[in-house]
Amino acid sequence: MCSSDLFRGIIHSLQKCQFSLAPDPRHPYPTGYIDRSDEMTRSIKFVDQMDSRLVFFGSTDHEEKICIKFARTYSEAVHLKCAYNGHAPALKGFQRLAGGWYMIVMEDLRDSHRNDITKQRLDHVKNLLMELHQDGYAHGDIRSSNILVGDAEDEFVLLDFDWAGEIGTARYPMNLNRSENLWRPEGARDGQLILAEHDIAMLEFLQAKVSQPQTVKGLLGTCIRLYSNNSHISYLCTSFILCRYV
């Protein structure tokens, strides 16, 4: 084969695959990661994105479902500590990218876990946090959206280890979200140290919040029973609940 025929063959091959080589502008540029289990490179097929966050869902070349997150800061150590006991998604890959970004690849738990916390489940989360604190680490962002649960009562995972780190070193980011819908303890401020007490305070706030609907439900049940007995007390009881909780 002459050189001109070889050249035309190469051009023809490139033209056939040019569309597969072009990156999808809707997805980040990394198309693979190094698997922590065997140091082999796995390809990433991006499928979906979580809202407008830098969290994506996809699959590997082995058709394994994965979640891919991009963050400026992230504690690999705290994630691994929680994952060791099954209380965080299995960490598949952790890489530093150009521009000061991290790519975190973990298992996709959407088919097996849900956001349905109860006071009893949060008791198990509290035990995990106390273990982390004893080891010198804090999470820093204990919210309901960062806790997923499975079918068993003690089956749960923590998410979002962006701010997690060593107690005495890890700090809150600047412009910390402190809206009316997101309660944080008083010491949780821009650039301040993340304390173990903050984790426990946010957890106890969640426990009180998830317990309140059960309290209202119980009071309403009492009102219904009183009403069935034609008691005038039921009217007073119902009025109190509506004024206090609604």
Coordinates of C-alpha atoms in Angstrom, one line a residue:
M1 CA 0.0 0.0 0.0
C2 CA 1.4 3.4 -1.0
S3 CA 1.7 6.2 1.5
S4 CA -1.2 8.1 0.0
D5 CA -3.6 5.2 0.3
L6 CA -2.5 4.7 4.0
F7 CA -3.1 8.4 4.6
R8 CA -6.6 8.3 3.1
G9 CA -7.3 5.2 5.2
I10 CA -6.3 7.0 8.4
I11 CA -8.4 10.1 7.5
H12 CA -11.4 7.8 6.7
S13 CA -11.1 6.1 10.1
L14 CA -10.9 9.4 12.0
Q15 CA -14.0 10.7 10.2
K16 CA -15.9 7.7 11.3
C17 CA -15.1 8.2 15.0
Q18 CA -15.0 11.9 15.2
F19 CA -18.4 12.2 16.8
S20 CA -17.5 9.7 19.5
L21 CA -14.3 11.7 20.2
A22 CA -16.1 15.0 20.7
P23 CA -17.0 15.6 24.4
D24 CA -20.6 16.1 25.4
P25 CA -20.8 19.8 26.5
R26 CA -23.5 18.9 29.1
H27 CA -21.0 16.7 31.0
P28 CA -17.6 17.3 32.6
Y29 CA -14.4 16.6 30.7
P30 CA -13.0 13.6 32.6
T31 CA -14.1 10.4 30.8
G32 CA -12.5 8.0 33.2
Y33 CA -11.1 7.4 36.6
I34 CA -8.6 5.2 38.4
D35 CA -10.3 2.4 40.4
R36 CA -9.1 2.3 44.0
S37 CA -9.5 -1.5 44.1
D38 CA -7.1 -2.4 41.3
E39 CA -5.5 0.8 40.0
M40 CA -7.1 0.2 36.6
T41 CA -8.6 3.0 34.6
R42 CA -12.4 2.7 34.2
S43 CA -14.3 4.7 31.6
I44 CA -17.3 6.9 32.6
K45 CA -20.5 7.1 30.7
F46 CA -22.4 10.1 32.1
V47 CA -26.2 9.7 32.1
D48 CA -27.9 12.2 34.4
Q49 CA -27.2 15.2 36.6
M50 CA -28.6 16.0 40.1
D51 CA -30.4 19.4 39.7
S52 CA -27.9 22.0 38.9
R53 CA -25.3 20.6 41.3
L54 CA -21.9 19.2 40.3
V55 CA -23.2 15.7 41.0
F56 CA -23.7 13.3 38.1
F57 CA -24.9 9.7 37.7
G58 CA -23.5 7.2 35.1
S59 CA -22.0 3.9 34.6
T60 CA -18.6 2.3 34.0
D61 CA -17.4 0.1 31.2
H62 CA -18.5 -2.8 33.3
E63 CA -22.1 -1.4 33.5
E64 CA -21.7 -0.6 37.2
K65 CA -23.8 2.3 38.3
I66 CA -21.8 5.1 39.8
C67 CA -22.2 8.6 41.2
I68 CA -19.6 11.2 40.2
K69 CA -19.1 14.4 42.2
F70 CA -16.9 17.4 41.7
A71 CA -15.8 19.5 44.6
R72 CA -13.2 22.1 45.7
T73 CA -12.7 20.4 49.0
Y74 CA -13.4 16.9 50.2
S75 CA -12.3 14.6 53.0
E76 CA -11.3 11.2 51.5
A77 CA -10.3 10.1 55.0
V78 CA -13.7 10.7 56.6
H79 CA -15.5 9.2 53.7
L80 CA -13.4 6.0 53.9
K81 CA -13.9 5.8 57.7
C82 CA -17.7 5.9 57.3
A83 CA -17.6 3.6 54.3
Y84 CA -15.5 1.0 56.2
N85 CA -18.6 0.2 58.3
G86 CA -21.1 0.5 55.5
H87 CA -22.2 4.1 56.4
A88 CA -21.1 5.9 53.3
P89 CA -21.2 4.9 49.6
A90 CA -18.3 2.8 48.6
L91 CA -15.5 5.1 47.3
K92 CA -14.5 3.9 43.8
G93 CA -12.1 6.7 42.9
F94 CA -10.7 9.9 44.2
Q95 CA -8.6 12.1 41.9
R96 CA -7.3 15.7 41.9
L97 CA -8.0 17.6 38.8
A98 CA -6.6 20.7 37.2
G99 CA -7.8 24.0 38.7
G100 CA -8.0 22.8 42.3
W101 CA -10.9 20.5 41.8
Y102 CA -11.5 16.9 43.0
M103 CA -13.4 14.2 41.3
I104 CA -15.1 11.7 43.6
V105 CA -16.5 8.5 42.2
M106 CA -18.7 6.4 44.4
E107 CA -21.5 3.8 44.2
D108 CA -24.9 4.9 43.2
L109 CA -27.3 4.1 46.0
R110 CA -30.6 5.5 44.6
D111 CA -32.1 2.0 44.0
S112 CA -31.4 0.8 47.6
H113 CA -31.6 3.9 49.8
R114 CA -34.0 6.7 50.4
N115 CA -34.3 10.0 52.3
D116 CA -36.7 8.8 55.1
I117 CA -35.1 9.5 58.5
T118 CA -36.7 8.8 61.8
K119 CA -35.7 9.6 65.4
Q120 CA -34.7 5.9 65.9
R121 CA -32.5 5.9 62.8
L122 CA -30.9 9.2 63.8
D123 CA -29.8 7.5 67.1
H124 CA -27.6 5.2 64.9
V125 CA -26.3 8.2 63.1
K126 CA -25.4 9.8 66.4
N127 CA -23.4 6.8 67.4
L128 CA -21.4 7.0 64.2
L129 CA -20.7 10.7 64.7
M130 CA -19.5 10.0 68.2
E131 CA -17.1 7.4 66.8
L132 CA -15.8 10.0 64.3
H133 CA -15.3 12.6 67.0
Q134 CA -13.4 10.1 69.1
D135 CA -11.1 9.6 66.2
G136 CA -10.6 13.3 65.8
Y137 CA -12.9 14.0 62.9
A138 CA -16.1 16.1 62.3
H139 CA -18.6 16.0 59.4
G140 CA -19.7 19.7 59.5
D141 CA -23.0 19.5 57.6
I142 CA -25.5 17.1 59.2
R143 CA -28.7 17.8 57.3
S144 CA -31.6 15.5 56.3
S145 CA -30.5 15.7 52.7
N146 CA -27.1 14.2 53.6
I147 CA -28.5 11.1 55.2
L148 CA -30.0 8.2 53.3
V149 CA -31.5 5.0 54.8
G150 CA -32.0 1.4 53.7
D151 CA -34.6 -1.1 54.7
A152 CA -33.0 -2.2 58.0
E153 CA -33.4 0.3 60.9
D154 CA -29.6 0.5 61.4
E155 CA -28.9 0.8 57.7
F156 CA -27.9 4.3 56.7
V157 CA -25.2 6.3 54.9
L158 CA -23.8 9.8 55.3
L159 CA -23.2 11.9 52.3
D160 CA -21.4 15.2 51.4
F161 CA -17.9 15.1 53.0
D162 CA -16.9 18.4 51.4
W163 CA -16.3 20.2 54.7
A164 CA -15.4 17.1 56.8
G165 CA -11.9 16.9 58.3
E166 CA -9.8 16.9 61.4
I167 CA -11.2 18.7 64.4
G168 CA -9.1 21.8 65.0
T169 CA -8.2 22.1 61.4
A170 CA -11.4 21.8 59.3
R171 CA -13.3 25.1 58.9
Y172 CA -16.6 26.2 57.4
P173 CA -16.5 27.8 54.0
M174 CA -17.1 31.5 53.4
N175 CA -20.7 32.6 52.6
L176 CA -22.1 29.7 54.6
N177 CA -25.8 29.1 54.0
R178 CA -27.7 30.1 57.1
S179 CA -31.2 30.6 55.6
E180 CA -34.5 30.3 57.6
N181 CA -35.0 26.8 56.2
L182 CA -31.5 25.6 57.2
W183 CA -30.7 25.8 60.9
R184 CA -27.1 25.8 62.1
P185 CA -25.7 26.2 65.6
E186 CA -24.5 29.6 66.6
G187 CA -20.8 28.9 66.3
A188 CA -21.1 27.7 62.7
R189 CA -20.0 30.8 60.9
D190 CA -17.9 31.7 57.9
G191 CA -14.3 30.5 58.3
Q192 CA -14.8 29.2 61.8
L193 CA -13.6 25.9 63.1
I194 CA -16.0 22.9 62.7
L195 CA -16.6 21.4 66.1
A196 CA -17.9 18.1 67.2
E197 CA -20.6 19.9 69.2
H198 CA -21.9 21.4 66.0
D199 CA -22.5 17.9 64.5
I200 CA -24.4 16.8 67.6
A201 CA -26.4 20.0 67.7
M202 CA -27.5 19.7 64.1
L203 CA -28.4 16.0 64.6
E204 CA -30.5 16.8 67.7
F205 CA -32.3 19.5 65.8
L206 CA -33.2 16.9 63.2
Q207 CA -34.4 14.5 65.9
A208 CA -36.7 17.2 67.3
K209 CA -37.9 18.1 63.9
V210 CA -38.8 14.5 62.8
S211 CA -40.4 13.8 66.2
Q212 CA -42.8 16.8 66.0
P213 CA -45.2 15.3 63.4
Q214 CA -45.6 12.2 65.5
T215 CA -46.5 14.4 68.5
V216 CA -49.1 16.3 66.5
K217 CA -50.5 13.0 65.1
G218 CA -50.9 11.7 68.6
L219 CA -52.6 14.8 69.8
L220 CA -55.0 14.8 66.9
G221 CA -55.8 11.1 67.7
T222 CA -56.7 12.1 71.2
C223 CA -59.0 14.9 69.8
I224 CA -60.8 12.4 67.6
R225 CA -61.4 10.0 70.5
L226 CA -62.7 12.9 72.6
Y227 CA -64.9 14.1 69.7
S228 CA -66.4 10.6 69.3
N229 CA -67.5 10.9 73.0
N230 CA -69.2 14.3 72.2
S231 CA -66.7 16.0 74.6
H232 CA -66.5 19.8 74.4
I233 CA -62.8 19.4 75.3
S234 CA -62.1 18.2 71.8
Y235 CA -62.8 21.7 70.4
L236 CA -60.3 23.3 72.8
C237 CA -57.8 20.6 72.0
T238 CA -58.1 21.0 68.3
S239 CA -57.8 24.8 68.5
F240 CA -54.6 24.5 70.6
I241 CA -53.0 22.2 68.0
L242 CA -54.0 24.5 65.1
C243 CA -52.6 27.5 66.8
R244 CA -49.4 25.8 68.0
Y245 CA -48.3 23.6 65.2
V246 CA -50.1 24.7 62.0

